[in-house]
mmCIF file of C-alpha atoms in Angstrom:
data_model
loop_
_atom_site.group_PDB
_atom_site.id
_atom_site.type_symbol
_atom_site.label_atom_id
_atom_site.label_comp_id
_atom_site.label_asym_id
_atom_site.label_seq_id
_atom_site.Cartn_x
_atom_site.Cartn_y
_atom_site.Cartn_z
ATOM 1 C CA MET M 1 0.000 0.000 0.000
ATOM 2 C CA GLY M 2 2.805 2.417 0.872
ATOM 3 C CA ARG M 3 4.633 1.778 -2.404
ATOM 4 C CA PHE M 4 1.403 2.190 -4.364
ATOM 5 C CA LEU M 5 0.579 5.519 -2.691
ATOM 6 C CA LEU M 6 4.144 6.791 -3.154
ATOM 7 C CA HIS M 7 4.023 5.822 -6.825
ATOM 8 C CA ARG M 8 0.751 7.712 -7.366
ATOM 9 C CA LEU M 9 2.056 10.795 -5.567
ATOM 10 C CA LEU M 10 5.226 10.821 -7.656
ATOM 11 C CA ARG M 11 3.155 10.598 -10.828
ATOM 12 C CA LEU M 12 1.218 13.674 -9.717
ATOM 13 C CA LEU M 13 4.325 15.829 -9.341
ATOM 14 C CA PRO M 14 4.587 16.803 -13.067
ATOM 15 C CA ALA M 15 0.890 17.693 -13.200
ATOM 16 C CA THR M 16 1.165 19.721 -9.998
ATOM 17 C CA TRP M 17 4.226 21.571 -11.297
ATOM 18 C CA ALA M 18 2.483 22.313 -14.607
ATOM 19 C CA ILE M 19 -0.622 23.670 -12.843
ATOM 20 C CA LEU M 20 1.440 25.849 -10.525
ATOM 21 C CA SER M 21 3.532 27.193 -13.404
ATOM 22 C CA ILE M 22 0.491 28.033 -15.535
ATOM 23 C CA ILE M 23 -1.209 29.850 -12.655
ATOM 24 C CA PHE M 24 2.031 31.731 -11.929
ATOM 25 C CA LEU M 25 2.337 32.891 -15.547
ATOM 26 C CA LEU M 26 -1.314 33.959 -15.589
ATOM 27 C CA SER M 27 -0.884 35.885 -12.348
ATOM 28 C CA ARG M 28 2.164 37.726 -13.722
ATOM 29 C CA SER M 29 0.392 38.466 -17.001
ATOM 30 C CA PHE M 30 -2.747 39.801 -15.307
ATOM 31 C CA SER M 31 -0.730 41.889 -12.849
ATOM 32 C CA GLN M 32 1.226 43.465 -15.701
ATOM 33 C CA GLN M 33 -2.016 44.125 -17.556
ATOM 34 C CA GLN M 34 -3.663 45.762 -14.561
ATOM 35 C CA LEU M 35 -0.562 47.850 -13.956
ATOM 36 C CA ALA M 36 -0.399 48.970 -17.592
ATOM 37 C CA THR M 37 -4.056 50.023 -17.674
ATOM 38 C CA GLY M 38 -3.774 51.871 -14.350
ATOM 39 C CA ARG M 39 -6.527 49.879 -12.608
ATOM 40 C CA LEU M 40 -4.519 49.237 -9.481
ATOM 41 C CA ALA M 41 -5.259 51.589 -6.617
ATOM 42 C CA ASP M 42 -1.709 52.830 -5.998
ATOM 43 C CA VAL M 43 -1.306 53.993 -9.587
ATOM 44 C CA SER M 44 -4.837 55.193 -10.361
ATOM 45 C CA SER M 45 -4.967 57.341 -7.213
ATOM 46 C CA THR M 46 -1.994 59.410 -8.419
ATOM 47 C CA ALA M 47 -2.778 59.335 -12.136
ATOM 48 C CA HIS M 48 -4.418 62.772 -12.273
ATOM 49 C CA SER M 49 -2.951 64.645 -9.323
ATOM 50 C CA ALA M 50 0.760 63.829 -9.562
ATOM 51 C CA SER M 51 3.587 64.679 -11.899
ATOM 52 C CA GLY M 52 5.215 62.222 -14.244
ATOM 53 C CA ALA M 53 8.066 61.563 -11.804
ATOM 54 C CA GLN M 54 5.658 60.896 -8.951
ATOM 55 C CA ARG M 55 3.610 58.508 -11.069
ATOM 56 C CA GLU M 56 6.774 56.697 -12.126
ATOM 57 C CA LEU M 57 7.891 56.436 -8.501
ATOM 58 C CA ALA M 58 4.474 55.091 -7.458
ATOM 59 C CA GLU M 59 4.594 52.523 -10.253
ATOM 60 C CA ARG M 60 8.098 51.367 -9.240
ATOM 61 C CA GLN M 61 6.991 51.026 -5.610
ATOM 62 C CA LEU M 62 3.950 49.041 -6.669
ATOM 63 C CA ARG M 63 6.074 46.783 -8.888
ATOM 64 C CA ALA M 64 8.378 46.131 -5.944
ATOM 65 C CA ARG M 65 5.422 45.337 -3.675
ATOM 66 C CA LEU M 66 3.919 42.939 -6.218
ATOM 67 C CA GLY M 67 7.289 41.335 -6.948
ATOM 68 C CA LEU M 68 7.287 42.455 -10.604
ATOM 69 C CA ALA M 69 10.627 44.245 -10.418
ATOM 70 C CA GLU M 70 12.613 40.992 -10.262
ATOM 71 C CA PRO M 71 13.403 38.710 -13.234
ATOM 72 C CA LEU M 72 10.595 36.357 -14.175
ATOM 73 C CA PHE M 73 12.426 33.013 -13.913
ATOM 74 C CA TYR M 74 15.697 31.443 -12.806
ATOM 75 C CA PHE M 75 17.280 32.233 -16.188
ATOM 76 C CA SER M 76 16.367 34.710 -18.909
ATOM 77 C CA ALA M 77 17.673 36.212 -22.124
ATOM 78 C CA ALA M 78 19.412 39.517 -21.475
ATOM 79 C CA PRO M 79 18.287 42.271 -23.867
ATOM 80 C CA ARG M 80 20.620 43.249 -26.656
ATOM 81 C CA ALA M 81 22.699 46.307 -25.902
ATOM 82 C CA THR M 82 22.902 47.289 -29.549
ATOM 83 C CA ALA M 83 21.451 45.994 -32.773
ATOM 84 C CA GLY M 84 24.741 44.312 -33.681
ATOM 85 C CA LEU M 85 24.982 42.168 -30.549
ATOM 86 C CA ALA M 86 23.013 38.953 -30.066
ATOM 87 C CA ALA M 87 20.982 38.299 -26.929
ATOM 88 C CA ARG M 88 22.630 36.054 -24.356
ATOM 89 C CA TRP M 89 21.263 33.836 -21.596
ATOM 90 C CA GLN M 90 21.920 34.773 -17.992
ATOM 91 C CA TRP M 91 21.350 32.987 -14.689
ATOM 92 C CA ASN M 92 19.268 34.995 -12.220
ATOM 93 C CA GLY M 93 19.641 32.710 -9.212
ATOM 94 C CA THR M 94 16.851 32.570 -6.670
ATOM 95 C CA THR M 95 16.150 36.297 -6.947
ATOM 96 C CA ASN M 96 13.281 35.941 -9.381
ATOM 97 C CA GLN M 97 9.517 36.149 -9.398
ATOM 98 C CA TYR M 98 8.927 32.414 -9.823
ATOM 99 C CA HIS M 99 11.064 31.417 -6.822
ATOM 100 C CA ARG M 100 9.508 34.131 -4.689
ATOM 101 C CA TRP M 101 5.995 33.023 -5.692
ATOM 102 C CA LEU M 102 6.757 29.370 -4.831
ATOM 103 C CA ARG M 103 8.222 30.417 -1.480
ATOM 104 C CA GLN M 104 5.100 32.432 -0.699
ATOM 105 C CA LEU M 105 2.887 29.555 -1.852
ATOM 106 C CA SER M 106 4.664 27.178 0.543
ATOM 107 C CA ARG M 107 3.563 29.546 3.331
ATOM 108 C CA ALA M 108 -0.022 29.663 1.935
ATOM 109 C CA GLU M 109 0.459 33.273 0.812
ATOM 110 C CA LEU M 110 -1.419 33.985 -2.423
ATOM 111 C CA GLY M 111 -0.916 37.734 -2.563
ATOM 112 C CA PHE M 112 -3.415 40.515 -1.998
ATOM 113 C CA SER M 113 -6.779 41.234 -3.541
ATOM 114 C CA PHE M 114 -6.826 44.066 -6.073
ATOM 115 C CA ARG M 115 -10.300 45.117 -4.911
ATOM 116 C CA ASP M 116 -10.248 44.647 -1.133
ATOM 117 C CA GLU M 117 -6.461 44.880 -0.596
ATOM 118 C CA GLN M 118 -6.757 41.963 1.830
ATOM 119 C CA PRO M 119 -4.778 38.704 1.795
ATOM 120 C CA VAL M 120 -6.245 36.272 -0.703
ATOM 121 C CA THR M 121 -5.719 33.360 1.694
ATOM 122 C CA ALA M 122 -7.838 35.025 4.379
ATOM 123 C CA LEU M 123 -10.621 35.822 1.890
ATOM 124 C CA LEU M 124 -10.745 32.268 0.539
ATOM 125 C CA GLN M 125 -10.549 30.799 4.029
ATOM 126 C CA ARG M 126 -13.605 32.771 5.139
ATOM 127 C CA SER M 127 -15.491 31.740 2.007
ATOM 128 C CA LEU M 128 -14.540 28.067 2.410
ATOM 129 C CA GLY M 129 -16.206 28.105 5.820
ATOM 130 C CA TYR M 130 -19.518 28.286 3.949
ATOM 131 C CA THR M 131 -18.636 26.260 0.838
ATOM 132 C CA LEU M 132 -17.162 23.210 2.574
ATOM 133 C CA PRO M 133 -20.346 22.327 4.534
ATOM 134 C CA LEU M 134 -22.346 22.846 1.346
ATOM 135 C CA THR M 135 -20.203 20.589 -0.861
ATOM 136 C CA ALA M 136 -19.596 18.000 1.876
ATOM 137 C CA GLY M 137 -23.323 17.769 2.593
ATOM 138 C CA ALA M 138 -24.157 17.435 -1.109
ATOM 139 C CA ALA M 139 -21.479 14.751 -1.601
ATOM 140 C CA ALA M 140 -22.727 12.764 1.412
ATOM 141 C CA CYS M 141 -26.344 12.994 0.230
ATOM 142 C CA THR M 142 -25.433 11.992 -3.330
ATOM 143 C CA ILE M 143 -23.429 8.934 -2.277
ATOM 144 C CA GLY M 144 -25.997 7.931 0.345
ATOM 145 C CA LEU M 145 -28.963 8.201 -2.022
ATOM 146 C CA ALA M 146 -27.101 6.299 -4.748
ATOM 147 C CA TRP M 147 -26.383 3.508 -2.264
ATOM 148 C CA LEU M 148 -30.032 3.408 -1.154
ATOM 149 C CA ALA M 149 -31.277 3.433 -4.758
ATOM 150 C CA ALA M 150 -28.978 0.616 -5.886
ATOM 151 C CA PRO M 151 -31.269 -2.287 -4.824
ATOM 152 C CA TYR M 152 -34.156 -0.771 -6.784
ATOM 153 C CA LEU M 153 -32.087 -1.013 -9.969
ATOM 154 C CA GLY M 154 -32.898 -4.715 -9.852
ATOM 155 C CA TRP M 155 -36.581 -3.989 -10.417
ATOM 156 C CA PRO M 156 -38.415 -5.490 -13.402
ATOM 157 C CA ARG M 157 -37.605 -3.955 -16.753
ATOM 158 C CA ARG M 158 -40.641 -1.646 -16.981
ATOM 159 C CA ARG M 159 -40.296 -0.105 -13.509
ATOM 160 C CA ARG M 160 -36.537 0.196 -13.916
ATOM 161 C CA SER M 161 -36.993 1.980 -17.262
ATOM 162 C CA ALA M 162 -39.345 4.490 -15.610
ATOM 163 C CA LEU M 163 -36.749 5.202 -12.922
ATOM 164 C CA LEU M 164 -33.955 5.679 -15.458
ATOM 165 C CA SER M 165 -36.157 7.932 -17.635
ATOM 166 C CA ALA M 166 -36.802 10.195 -14.655
ATOM 167 C CA LEU M 167 -33.068 10.298 -13.954
ATOM 168 C CA TYR M 168 -32.246 11.159 -17.578
ATOM 169 C CA LEU M 169 -34.811 13.979 -17.471
ATOM 170 C CA LEU M 170 -33.307 15.321 -14.260
ATOM 171 C CA ASP M 171 -29.796 15.059 -15.682
ATOM 172 C CA ALA M 172 -30.845 17.185 -18.682
ATOM 173 C CA LEU M 173 -31.810 20.140 -16.472
ATOM 174 C CA PRO M 174 -29.091 22.750 -15.855
ATOM 175 C CA LEU M 175 -28.141 23.439 -12.272
ATOM 176 C CA PHE M 176 -29.512 26.980 -12.227
ATOM 177 C CA VAL M 177 -32.899 25.696 -13.475
ATOM 178 C CA VAL M 178 -33.047 23.093 -10.684
ATOM 179 C CA ALA M 179 -32.036 25.713 -8.105
ATOM 180 C CA LEU M 180 -34.694 28.163 -9.308
ATOM 181 C CA LEU M 181 -37.401 25.457 -9.422
ATOM 182 C CA LEU M 182 -36.648 24.471 -5.826
ATOM 183 C CA LEU M 183 -36.734 28.140 -4.884
ATOM 184 C CA LEU M 184 -40.160 28.583 -6.494
ATOM 185 C CA LEU M 185 -41.597 25.366 -5.078
ATOM 186 C CA LEU M 186 -40.189 25.177 -1.551
ATOM 187 C CA ALA M 187 -39.366 28.784 -0.627
ATOM 188 C CA ASN M 188 -42.371 30.552 -2.116
ATOM 189 C CA PRO M 189 -45.093 31.955 0.190
ATOM 190 C CA ASP M 190 -47.645 31.271 -2.564
ATOM 191 C CA MET M 191 -46.772 27.561 -2.633
ATOM 192 C CA LEU M 192 -44.638 25.869 0.052
ATOM 193 C CA ALA M 193 -42.625 28.257 2.214
ATOM 194 C CA TRP M 194 -40.717 25.499 3.992
ATOM 195 C CA PHE M 195 -37.228 26.952 3.603
ATOM 196 C CA PRO M 196 -35.666 30.436 3.426
ATOM 197 C CA ALA M 197 -35.213 31.885 -0.046
ATOM 198 C CA TYR M 198 -31.710 33.275 0.347
ATOM 199 C CA GLY M 199 -28.869 34.018 2.716
ATOM 200 C CA LEU M 200 -27.802 32.310 5.924
ATOM 201 C CA GLY M 201 -29.683 34.362 8.485
ATOM 202 C CA ARG M 202 -28.155 35.493 11.769
ATOM 203 C CA GLU M 203 -26.920 32.832 14.135
ATOM 204 C CA ASP M 204 -27.252 33.224 17.879
ATOM 205 C CA PRO M 205 -23.722 33.121 19.366
ATOM 206 C CA ALA M 206 -25.142 31.948 22.686
ATOM 207 C CA ALA M 207 -26.927 28.957 21.140
ATOM 208 C CA SER M 208 -25.629 25.432 21.622
ATOM 209 C CA GLY M 209 -23.613 23.639 18.967
ATOM 210 C CA LEU M 210 -26.563 21.439 18.000
ATOM 211 C CA ALA M 211 -28.851 24.460 17.655
ATOM 212 C CA GLN M 212 -26.321 26.239 15.455
ATOM 213 C CA LEU M 213 -25.968 23.120 13.288
ATOM 214 C CA GLN M 214 -29.740 22.879 12.860
ATOM 215 C CA PHE M 215 -29.908 26.584 12.022
ATOM 216 C CA ARG M 216 -27.158 26.236 9.385
ATOM 217 C CA LEU M 217 -28.727 23.110 7.853
ATOM 218 C CA TYR M 218 -32.079 24.891 7.649
ATOM 219 C CA TYR M 219 -30.550 27.552 5.409
ATOM 220 C CA LEU M 220 -28.374 25.109 3.442
ATOM 221 C CA ALA M 221 -31.141 22.565 2.766
ATOM 222 C CA LEU M 222 -32.185 23.926 -0.637
ATOM 223 C CA PRO M 223 -28.616 24.498 -1.936
ATOM 224 C CA ILE M 224 -27.603 20.972 -0.856
ATOM 225 C CA LEU M 225 -30.730 19.527 -2.447
ATOM 226 C CA ALA M 226 -30.045 21.344 -5.727
ATOM 227 C CA LEU M 227 -26.461 20.062 -5.930
ATOM 228 C CA THR M 228 -27.574 16.552 -4.965
ATOM 229 C CA LEU M 229 -30.312 16.364 -7.603
ATOM 230 C CA VAL M 230 -27.889 17.426 -10.340
ATOM 231 C CA SER M 231 -25.092 15.053 -9.267
ATOM 232 C CA LEU M 232 -27.207 11.991 -8.494
ATOM 233 C CA PRO M 233 -28.382 10.876 -11.990
ATOM 234 C CA ALA M 234 -24.925 10.324 -13.490
ATOM 235 C CA LEU M 235 -23.808 8.282 -10.487
ATOM 236 C CA ILE M 236 -26.912 6.070 -10.470
ATOM 237 C CA VAL M 237 -26.800 5.513 -14.244
ATOM 238 C CA GLN M 238 -23.145 4.466 -14.027
ATOM 239 C CA LEU M 239 -23.957 2.211 -11.090
ATOM 240 C CA ASP M 240 -26.853 0.674 -13.012
ATOM 241 C CA ALA M 241 -24.661 -0.148 -16.020
ATOM 242 C CA ALA M 242 -22.034 -1.789 -13.795
ATOM 243 C CA LEU M 243 -24.703 -3.624 -11.814
ATOM 244 C CA ARG M 244 -26.305 -5.055 -14.966
ATOM 245 C CA GLN M 245 -22.956 -6.545 -15.917
ATOM 246 C CA GLU M 246 -22.270 -7.972 -12.452
ATOM 247 C CA LEU M 247 -25.711 -9.602 -12.189
ATOM 248 C CA ARG M 248 -24.802 -11.816 -15.165
ATOM 249 C CA ALA M 249 -21.582 -13.019 -13.545
ATOM 250 C CA ASP M 250 -21.143 -16.644 -12.493
ATOM 251 C CA TYR M 251 -20.755 -15.899 -8.793
ATOM 252 C CA VAL M 252 -24.166 -14.157 -8.758
ATOM 253 C CA VAL M 253 -25.788 -17.132 -10.501
ATOM 254 C CA THR M 254 -24.198 -19.412 -7.899
ATOM 255 C CA ALA M 255 -25.449 -17.238 -5.027
ATOM 256 C CA ARG M 256 -28.978 -17.330 -6.426
ATOM 257 C CA ALA M 257 -28.764 -21.086 -6.892
ATOM 258 C CA LYS M 258 -27.943 -21.449 -3.204
ATOM 259 C CA GLY M 259 -31.272 -19.805 -2.402
ATOM 260 C CA LEU M 260 -29.963 -16.505 -1.063
ATOM 261 C CA PRO M 261 -32.500 -13.640 -1.022
ATOM 262 C CA GLU M 262 -32.266 -11.246 -3.951
ATOM 263 C CA ALA M 263 -31.574 -8.276 -1.672
ATOM 264 C CA LEU M 264 -28.663 -10.129 -0.082
ATOM 265 C CA VAL M 265 -27.284 -11.145 -3.487
ATOM 266 C CA MET M 266 -27.541 -7.542 -4.619
ATOM 267 C CA ARG M 267 -25.862 -5.886 -1.640
ATOM 268 C CA ARG M 268 -23.312 -8.458 -0.501
ATOM 269 C CA HIS M 269 -22.150 -9.743 -3.882
ATOM 270 C CA ALA M 270 -23.091 -7.696 -6.954
ATOM 271 C CA LEU M 271 -23.123 -4.172 -5.540
ATOM 272 C CA ARG M 272 -19.630 -4.308 -4.086
ATOM 273 C CA ASN M 273 -18.040 -5.102 -7.441
ATOM 274 C CA ALA M 274 -20.362 -2.699 -9.249
ATOM 275 C CA LEU M 275 -19.007 0.153 -7.138
ATOM 276 C CA LEU M 276 -15.561 -0.139 -8.744
ATOM 277 C CA PRO M 277 -16.455 1.549 -12.068
ATOM 278 C CA ALA M 278 -18.433 4.192 -10.148
ATOM 279 C CA LEU M 279 -15.278 5.263 -8.321
ATOM 280 C CA THR M 280 -14.221 7.212 -11.409
ATOM 281 C CA LEU M 281 -17.345 9.352 -11.052
ATOM 282 C CA LEU M 282 -16.571 9.892 -7.382
ATOM 283 C CA THR M 283 -13.297 11.451 -8.562
ATOM 284 C CA GLU M 284 -15.306 14.008 -10.521
ATOM 285 C CA LEU M 285 -17.945 14.489 -7.826
ATOM 286 C CA LEU M 286 -16.093 16.795 -5.421
ATOM 287 C CA PRO M 287 -14.571 19.139 -8.061
ATOM 288 C CA GLY M 288 -17.927 19.200 -9.826
ATOM 289 C CA LEU M 289 -19.694 20.192 -6.618
ATOM 290 C CA VAL M 290 -17.156 22.973 -6.021
ATOM 291 C CA ALA M 291 -17.785 24.269 -9.541
ATOM 292 C CA GLY M 292 -21.552 23.933 -9.068
ATOM 293 C CA SER M 293 -21.365 25.923 -5.853
ATOM 294 C CA VAL M 294 -20.721 29.023 -8.002
ATOM 295 C CA VAL M 295 -24.236 28.801 -9.449
ATOM 296 C CA VAL M 296 -25.916 27.721 -6.214
ATOM 297 C CA GLU M 297 -24.306 30.430 -4.111
ATOM 298 C CA LEU M 298 -25.310 33.101 -6.612
ATOM 299 C CA VAL M 299 -28.921 31.878 -6.762
ATOM 300 C CA TYR M 300 -29.307 31.569 -2.978
ATOM 301 C CA SER M 301 -27.036 34.537 -2.068
ATOM 302 C CA LEU M 302 -24.601 32.481 0.001
ATOM 303 C CA PRO M 303 -21.254 34.084 0.920
ATOM 304 C CA GLY M 304 -19.188 31.084 -0.201
ATOM 305 C CA MET M 305 -16.173 30.612 -2.422
ATOM 306 C CA GLY M 306 -18.224 30.220 -5.591
ATOM 307 C CA ARG M 307 -19.815 33.618 -5.163
ATOM 308 C CA ARG M 308 -16.453 35.087 -4.181
ATOM 309 C CA LEU M 309 -14.868 33.821 -7.411
ATOM 310 C CA ALA M 310 -17.770 35.091 -9.528
ATOM 311 C CA GLU M 311 -17.465 38.546 -7.993
ATOM 312 C CA ALA M 312 -13.688 38.464 -8.436
ATOM 313 C CA ALA M 313 -14.084 37.629 -12.133
ATOM 314 C CA ALA M 314 -16.549 40.498 -12.612
ATOM 315 C CA ALA M 315 -14.238 42.945 -10.806
ATOM 316 C CA HIS M 316 -11.029 41.706 -12.561
ATOM 317 C CA ASP M 317 -9.670 40.713 -9.144
ATOM 318 C CA TYR M 318 -7.238 38.187 -10.596
ATOM 319 C CA PRO M 319 -5.305 37.197 -7.426
ATOM 320 C CA VAL M 320 -8.532 35.973 -5.793
ATOM 321 C CA LEU M 321 -9.697 34.310 -9.007
ATOM 322 C CA LEU M 322 -6.422 32.486 -9.593
ATOM 323 C CA GLY M 323 -6.220 31.481 -5.934
ATOM 324 C CA GLY M 324 -9.608 29.813 -6.265
ATOM 325 C CA VAL M 325 -8.585 28.107 -9.521
ATOM 326 C CA LEU M 326 -5.439 26.788 -7.833
ATOM 327 C CA LEU M 327 -7.466 25.438 -4.921
ATOM 328 C CA ILE M 328 -9.965 23.674 -7.214
ATOM 329 C CA ALA M 329 -7.134 22.163 -9.275
ATOM 330 C CA LEU M 330 -5.453 20.801 -6.149
ATOM 331 C CA VAL M 331 -8.773 19.338 -4.974
ATOM 332 C CA ARG M 332 -9.067 17.599 -8.339
ATOM 333 C CA LEU M 333 -5.604 16.054 -7.972
ATOM 334 C CA VAL M 334 -6.321 14.911 -4.421
ATOM 335 C CA ALA M 335 -9.591 13.362 -5.610
ATOM 336 C CA GLN M 336 -7.708 11.365 -8.248
ATOM 337 C CA VAL M 337 -5.296 10.008 -5.646
ATOM 338 C CA LEU M 338 -8.226 9.157 -3.376
ATOM 339 C CA ALA M 339 -9.947 7.248 -6.188
ATOM 340 C CA ASP M 340 -6.777 5.254 -6.881
ATOM 341 C CA VAL M 341 -6.441 4.390 -3.187
ATOM 342 C CA LEU M 342 -10.092 3.285 -3.033
ATOM 343 C CA TYR M 343 -9.544 1.121 -6.108
ATOM 344 C CA PHE M 344 -6.539 -0.480 -4.436
ATOM 345 C CA LEU M 345 -8.428 -1.140 -1.199
ATOM 346 C CA THR M 346 -11.629 -2.488 -2.760
ATOM 347 C CA ASP M 347 -10.159 -4.630 -5.541
ATOM 348 C CA PRO M 348 -7.290 -6.929 -4.448
ATOM 349 C CA ARG M 349 -6.574 -7.740 -8.115
ATOM 350 C CA ILE M 350 -5.131 -4.286 -8.671
ATOM 351 C CA ARG M 351 -1.392 -4.177 -8.198
ATOM 352 C CA LEU M 352 1.323 -1.657 -8.780
ATOM 353 C CA SER M 353 2.368 -3.311 -12.037
ATOM 354 C CA GLN M 354 -1.120 -2.732 -13.434
#
């Protein structure tokens, strides 16, 4: 197990380095663009009231604060002194933007927001406090409902076809349509006002932990339900296809011949092996829920990371936007490793050589 996990982690190193490098180049490019157009506060505040020398000084100070005054990478091509001399490569050592950015990233420092002038890490951390319960609750509900629905996939052909048709119809609906329909049906005073329409309300600091949890779940019920309804069909359809194949296997025929109940054959024998192909969808589930939280948090006015990233994109706040992209990419890589580990634990036939 240790060798297998080490092998998977080593295989992720090139992908991690590529993601980090791309995000670094985008952050440098966007910072240069913002600086050139004068959208940053330090430059725009002196654009009309200062002389040329003062504006140049403010720009140099801002470049130094953003780390743009140093060379971009460990080595670079020195500019030609005259037209007759060719450019030459020079080694910049560790005094470069890339090394400084990696050093800051190792300390969880993602720079400062262009709009709020606050640390990006602190902004994302506050937003994750709302997004993590939302995505974790939706993931738990999706997996739990798929597990509960699995025995019903063994229904007769007609009833099973009706169930799959309903799932295909649900899968065809976009997330924002599902979120709005739930809002109109379950948070509408003219129909069923069971849940709040938006926001998270105001928690009572003096309330007990259980009361605060119930209060938070009351406001997150519709967002979790929307994410669950959108994620559930693909998982059940994949589970159904794998289960159809397993039910024709010899060991299932043998179990039925021994007189075991159909529910026991389904859960103890067929379902366990049918879960293996569904693990690939579990890899996509968590990143997909994080991406879906953008829509859900905008519809229900939740102060989570999805809404934060949408507002950052609208305001050209690139440090916050790229910090969120980096976090989602790392979650995707971790999910892939988790799926490989689950494969290894659930199927003893899988070995490192495979």
